[in-house]
Coordinates of N, CA, C and O in Angstrom, one line a residue:
X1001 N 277.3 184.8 109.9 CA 276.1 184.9 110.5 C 274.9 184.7 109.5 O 275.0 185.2 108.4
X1002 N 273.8 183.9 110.1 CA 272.6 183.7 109.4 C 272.0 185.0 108.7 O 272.2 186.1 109.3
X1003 N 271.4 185.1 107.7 CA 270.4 186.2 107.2 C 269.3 186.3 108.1 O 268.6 185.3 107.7
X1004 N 268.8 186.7 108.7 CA 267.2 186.3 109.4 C 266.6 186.6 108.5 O 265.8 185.8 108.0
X1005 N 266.6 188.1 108.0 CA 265.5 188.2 106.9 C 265.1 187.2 105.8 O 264.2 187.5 105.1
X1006 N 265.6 186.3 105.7 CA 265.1 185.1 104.7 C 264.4 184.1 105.7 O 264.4 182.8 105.5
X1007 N 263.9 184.8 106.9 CA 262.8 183.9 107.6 C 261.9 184.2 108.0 O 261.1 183.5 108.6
X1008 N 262.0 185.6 107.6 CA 260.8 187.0 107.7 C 259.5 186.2 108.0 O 258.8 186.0 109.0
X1009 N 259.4 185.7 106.7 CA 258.1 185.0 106.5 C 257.4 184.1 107.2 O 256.2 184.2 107.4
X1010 N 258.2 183.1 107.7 CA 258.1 182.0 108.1 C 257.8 181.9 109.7 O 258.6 181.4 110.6
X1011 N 256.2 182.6 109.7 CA 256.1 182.6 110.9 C 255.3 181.4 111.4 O 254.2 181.1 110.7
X1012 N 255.8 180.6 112.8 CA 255.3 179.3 113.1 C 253.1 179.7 113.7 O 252.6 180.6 114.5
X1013 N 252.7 178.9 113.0 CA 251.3 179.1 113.0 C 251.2 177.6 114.4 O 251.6 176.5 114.3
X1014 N 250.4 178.5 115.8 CA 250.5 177.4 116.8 C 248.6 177.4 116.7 O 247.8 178.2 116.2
X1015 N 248.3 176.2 117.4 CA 246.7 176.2 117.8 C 246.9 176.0 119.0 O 247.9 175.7 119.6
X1016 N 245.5 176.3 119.8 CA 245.9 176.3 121.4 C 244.0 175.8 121.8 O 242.9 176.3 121.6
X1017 N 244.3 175.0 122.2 CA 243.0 173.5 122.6 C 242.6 173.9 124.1 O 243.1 173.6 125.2
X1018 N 241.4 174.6 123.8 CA 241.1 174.8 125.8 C 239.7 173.8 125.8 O 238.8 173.4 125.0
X1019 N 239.9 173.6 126.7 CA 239.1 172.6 127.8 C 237.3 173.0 127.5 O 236.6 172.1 127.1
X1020 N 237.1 174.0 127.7 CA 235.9 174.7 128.1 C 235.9 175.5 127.7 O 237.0 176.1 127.5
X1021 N 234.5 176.4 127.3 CA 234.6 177.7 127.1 C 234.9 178.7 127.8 O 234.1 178.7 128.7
X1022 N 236.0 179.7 127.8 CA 236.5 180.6 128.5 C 235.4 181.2 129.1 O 234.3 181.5 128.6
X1023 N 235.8 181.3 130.7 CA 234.6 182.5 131.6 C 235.5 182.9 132.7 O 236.7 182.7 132.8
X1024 N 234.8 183.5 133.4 CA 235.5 184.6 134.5 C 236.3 184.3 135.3 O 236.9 185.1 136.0
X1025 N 236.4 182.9 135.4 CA 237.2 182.1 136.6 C 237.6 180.7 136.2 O 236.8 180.3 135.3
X1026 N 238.7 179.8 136.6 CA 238.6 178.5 136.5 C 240.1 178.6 135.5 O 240.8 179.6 135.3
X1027 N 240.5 176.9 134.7 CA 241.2 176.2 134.6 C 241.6 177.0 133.3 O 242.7 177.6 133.1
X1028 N 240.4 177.0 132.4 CA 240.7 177.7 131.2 C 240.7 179.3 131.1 O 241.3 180.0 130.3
X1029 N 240.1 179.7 131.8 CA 240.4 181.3 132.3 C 242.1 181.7 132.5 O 242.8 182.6 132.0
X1030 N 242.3 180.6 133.4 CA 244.0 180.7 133.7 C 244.7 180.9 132.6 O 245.4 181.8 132.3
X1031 N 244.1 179.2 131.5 CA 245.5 179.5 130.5 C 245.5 180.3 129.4 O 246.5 180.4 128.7
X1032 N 243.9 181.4 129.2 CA 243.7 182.4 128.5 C 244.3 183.5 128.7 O 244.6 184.3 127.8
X1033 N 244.7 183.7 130.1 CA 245.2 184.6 130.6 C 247.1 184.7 130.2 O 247.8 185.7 129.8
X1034 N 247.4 183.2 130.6 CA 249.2 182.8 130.2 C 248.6 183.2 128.6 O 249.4 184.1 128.2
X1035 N 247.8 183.1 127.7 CA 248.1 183.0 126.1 C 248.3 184.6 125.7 O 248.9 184.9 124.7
X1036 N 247.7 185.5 126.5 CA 247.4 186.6 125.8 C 248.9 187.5 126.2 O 249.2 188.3 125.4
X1037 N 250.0 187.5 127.3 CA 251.0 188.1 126.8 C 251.8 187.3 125.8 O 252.4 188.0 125.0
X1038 N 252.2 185.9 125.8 CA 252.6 185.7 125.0 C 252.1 185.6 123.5 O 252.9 185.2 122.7
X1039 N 250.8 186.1 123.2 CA 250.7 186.0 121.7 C 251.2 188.1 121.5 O 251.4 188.6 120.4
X1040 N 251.2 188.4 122.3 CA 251.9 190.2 122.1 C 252.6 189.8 122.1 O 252.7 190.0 120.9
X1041 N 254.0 188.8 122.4 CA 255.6 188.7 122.7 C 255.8 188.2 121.3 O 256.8 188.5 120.6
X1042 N 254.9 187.2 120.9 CA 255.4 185.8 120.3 C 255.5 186.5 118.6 O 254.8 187.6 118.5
X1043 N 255.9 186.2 117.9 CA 255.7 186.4 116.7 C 254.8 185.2 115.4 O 254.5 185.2 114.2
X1044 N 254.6 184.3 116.7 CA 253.6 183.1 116.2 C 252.2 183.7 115.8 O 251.6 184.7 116.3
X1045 N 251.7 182.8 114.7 CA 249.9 183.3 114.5 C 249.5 182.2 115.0 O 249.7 181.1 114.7
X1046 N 248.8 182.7 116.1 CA 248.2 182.0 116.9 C 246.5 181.3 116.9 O 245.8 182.0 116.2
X1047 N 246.2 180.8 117.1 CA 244.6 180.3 116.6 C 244.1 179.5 117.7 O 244.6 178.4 118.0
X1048 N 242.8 180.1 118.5 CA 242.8 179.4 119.7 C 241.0 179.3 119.4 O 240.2 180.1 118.9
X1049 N 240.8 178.0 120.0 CA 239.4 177.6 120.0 C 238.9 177.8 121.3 O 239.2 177.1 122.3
X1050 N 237.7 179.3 121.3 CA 237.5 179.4 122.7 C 235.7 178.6 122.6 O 234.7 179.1 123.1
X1051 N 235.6 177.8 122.3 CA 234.2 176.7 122.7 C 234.8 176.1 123.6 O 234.4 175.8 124.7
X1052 N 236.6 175.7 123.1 CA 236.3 174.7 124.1 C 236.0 172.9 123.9 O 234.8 172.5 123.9
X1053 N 237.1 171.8 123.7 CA 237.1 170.9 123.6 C 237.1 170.0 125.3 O 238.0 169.7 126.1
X1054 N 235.8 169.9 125.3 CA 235.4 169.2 126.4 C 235.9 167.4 126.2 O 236.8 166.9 126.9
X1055 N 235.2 166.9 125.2 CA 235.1 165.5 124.9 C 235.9 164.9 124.0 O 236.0 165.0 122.7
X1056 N 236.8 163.9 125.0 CA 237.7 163.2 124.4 C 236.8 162.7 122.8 O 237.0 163.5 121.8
X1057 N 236.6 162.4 122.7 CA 236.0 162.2 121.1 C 235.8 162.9 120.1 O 235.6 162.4 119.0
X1058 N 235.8 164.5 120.3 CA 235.6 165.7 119.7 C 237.2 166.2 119.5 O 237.6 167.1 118.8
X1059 N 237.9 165.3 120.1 CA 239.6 166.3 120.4 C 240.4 165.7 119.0 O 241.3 166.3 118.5
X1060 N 239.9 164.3 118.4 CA 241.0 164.1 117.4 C 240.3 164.8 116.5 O 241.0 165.6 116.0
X1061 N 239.1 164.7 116.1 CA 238.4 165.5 115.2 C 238.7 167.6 115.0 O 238.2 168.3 114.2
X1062 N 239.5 168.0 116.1 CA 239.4 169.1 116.3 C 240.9 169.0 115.9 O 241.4 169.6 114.9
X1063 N 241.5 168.3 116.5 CA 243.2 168.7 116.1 C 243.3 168.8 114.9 O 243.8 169.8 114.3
X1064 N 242.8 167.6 114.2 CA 242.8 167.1 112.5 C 242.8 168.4 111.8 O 243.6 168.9 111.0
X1065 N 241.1 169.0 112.5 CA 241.6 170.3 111.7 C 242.4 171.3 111.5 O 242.9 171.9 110.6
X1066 N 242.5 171.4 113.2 CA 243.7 172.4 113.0 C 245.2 172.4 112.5 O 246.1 173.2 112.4
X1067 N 245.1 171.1 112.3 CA 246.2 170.6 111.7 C 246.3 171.0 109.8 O 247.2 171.5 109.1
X1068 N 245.1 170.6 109.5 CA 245.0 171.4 108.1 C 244.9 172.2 108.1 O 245.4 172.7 107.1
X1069 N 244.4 173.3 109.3 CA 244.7 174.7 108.3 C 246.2 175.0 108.3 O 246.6 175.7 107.4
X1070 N 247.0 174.4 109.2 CA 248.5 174.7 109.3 C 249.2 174.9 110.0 O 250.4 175.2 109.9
X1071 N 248.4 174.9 111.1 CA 249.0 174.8 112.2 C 250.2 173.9 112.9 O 250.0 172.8 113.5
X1072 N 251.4 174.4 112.7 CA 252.7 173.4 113.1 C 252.9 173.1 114.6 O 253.7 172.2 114.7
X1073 N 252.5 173.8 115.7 CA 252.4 173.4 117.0 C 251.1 173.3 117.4 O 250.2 173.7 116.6
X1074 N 250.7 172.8 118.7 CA 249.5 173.2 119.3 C 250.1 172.7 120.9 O 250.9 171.7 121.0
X1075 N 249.6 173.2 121.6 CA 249.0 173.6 123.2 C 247.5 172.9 123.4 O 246.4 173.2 122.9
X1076 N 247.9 171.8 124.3 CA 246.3 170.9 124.8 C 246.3 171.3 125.9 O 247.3 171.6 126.5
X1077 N 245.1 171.6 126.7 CA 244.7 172.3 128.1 C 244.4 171.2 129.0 O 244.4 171.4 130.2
X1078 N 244.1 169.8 128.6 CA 243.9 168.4 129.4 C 244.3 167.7 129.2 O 245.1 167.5 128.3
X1079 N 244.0 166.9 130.2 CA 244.5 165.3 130.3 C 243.6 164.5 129.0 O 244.1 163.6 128.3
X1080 N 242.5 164.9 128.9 CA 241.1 164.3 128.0 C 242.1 164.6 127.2 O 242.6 163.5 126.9
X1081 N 242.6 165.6 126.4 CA 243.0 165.5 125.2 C 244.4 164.6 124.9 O 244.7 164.4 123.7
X1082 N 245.3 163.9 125.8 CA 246.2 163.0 125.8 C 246.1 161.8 124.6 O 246.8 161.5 123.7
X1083 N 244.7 161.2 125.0 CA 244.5 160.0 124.2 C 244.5 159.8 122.7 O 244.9 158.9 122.0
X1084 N 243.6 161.2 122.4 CA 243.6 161.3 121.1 C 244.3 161.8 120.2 O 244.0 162.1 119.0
X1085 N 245.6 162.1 121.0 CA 246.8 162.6 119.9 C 247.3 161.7 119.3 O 248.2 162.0 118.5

């Protein structure tokens, strides 16, 4: 059997790309709502941009970054953001 403790560490760092700035109702409200038990369950560090990537043109420039800080997965909330991955 594997050691897990020699993976203690190695917790997966996700980014999570919403649409719009989170508010009381609507698309991105929904998937704030799915993120917040799973980031209690998850053992992922999670990093979520609540402005809000509206504009296909803004989305490669946003992943890029979150791609440098270290982020090894990410979660897109649109279709807009399809093209510029």
């Amino acid at each position: 059997m594997a050691n897990l403790d020699a993976f203690a560490d190695d917790v997966l760092k996700v980014a999570i790309a919403y649409v719009s700035p989170i508010g009381d109702v609507g698309w991105t409200k929904q998937h704030d709502l799915a993120r917040k038990p799973w980031e209690a369950a998850s053992p992922a560090d999670q990093d979520h941009d609540d402005r809000g990537v509206a504009q296909a043109q803004d989305a490669e420039r946003v992943f890029r970054d979150l791609a440098a800080q270290g982020n090894k997965a990410d979660h897109r909330t649109s279709f807009s953001h399809m093209n510029p991955i």
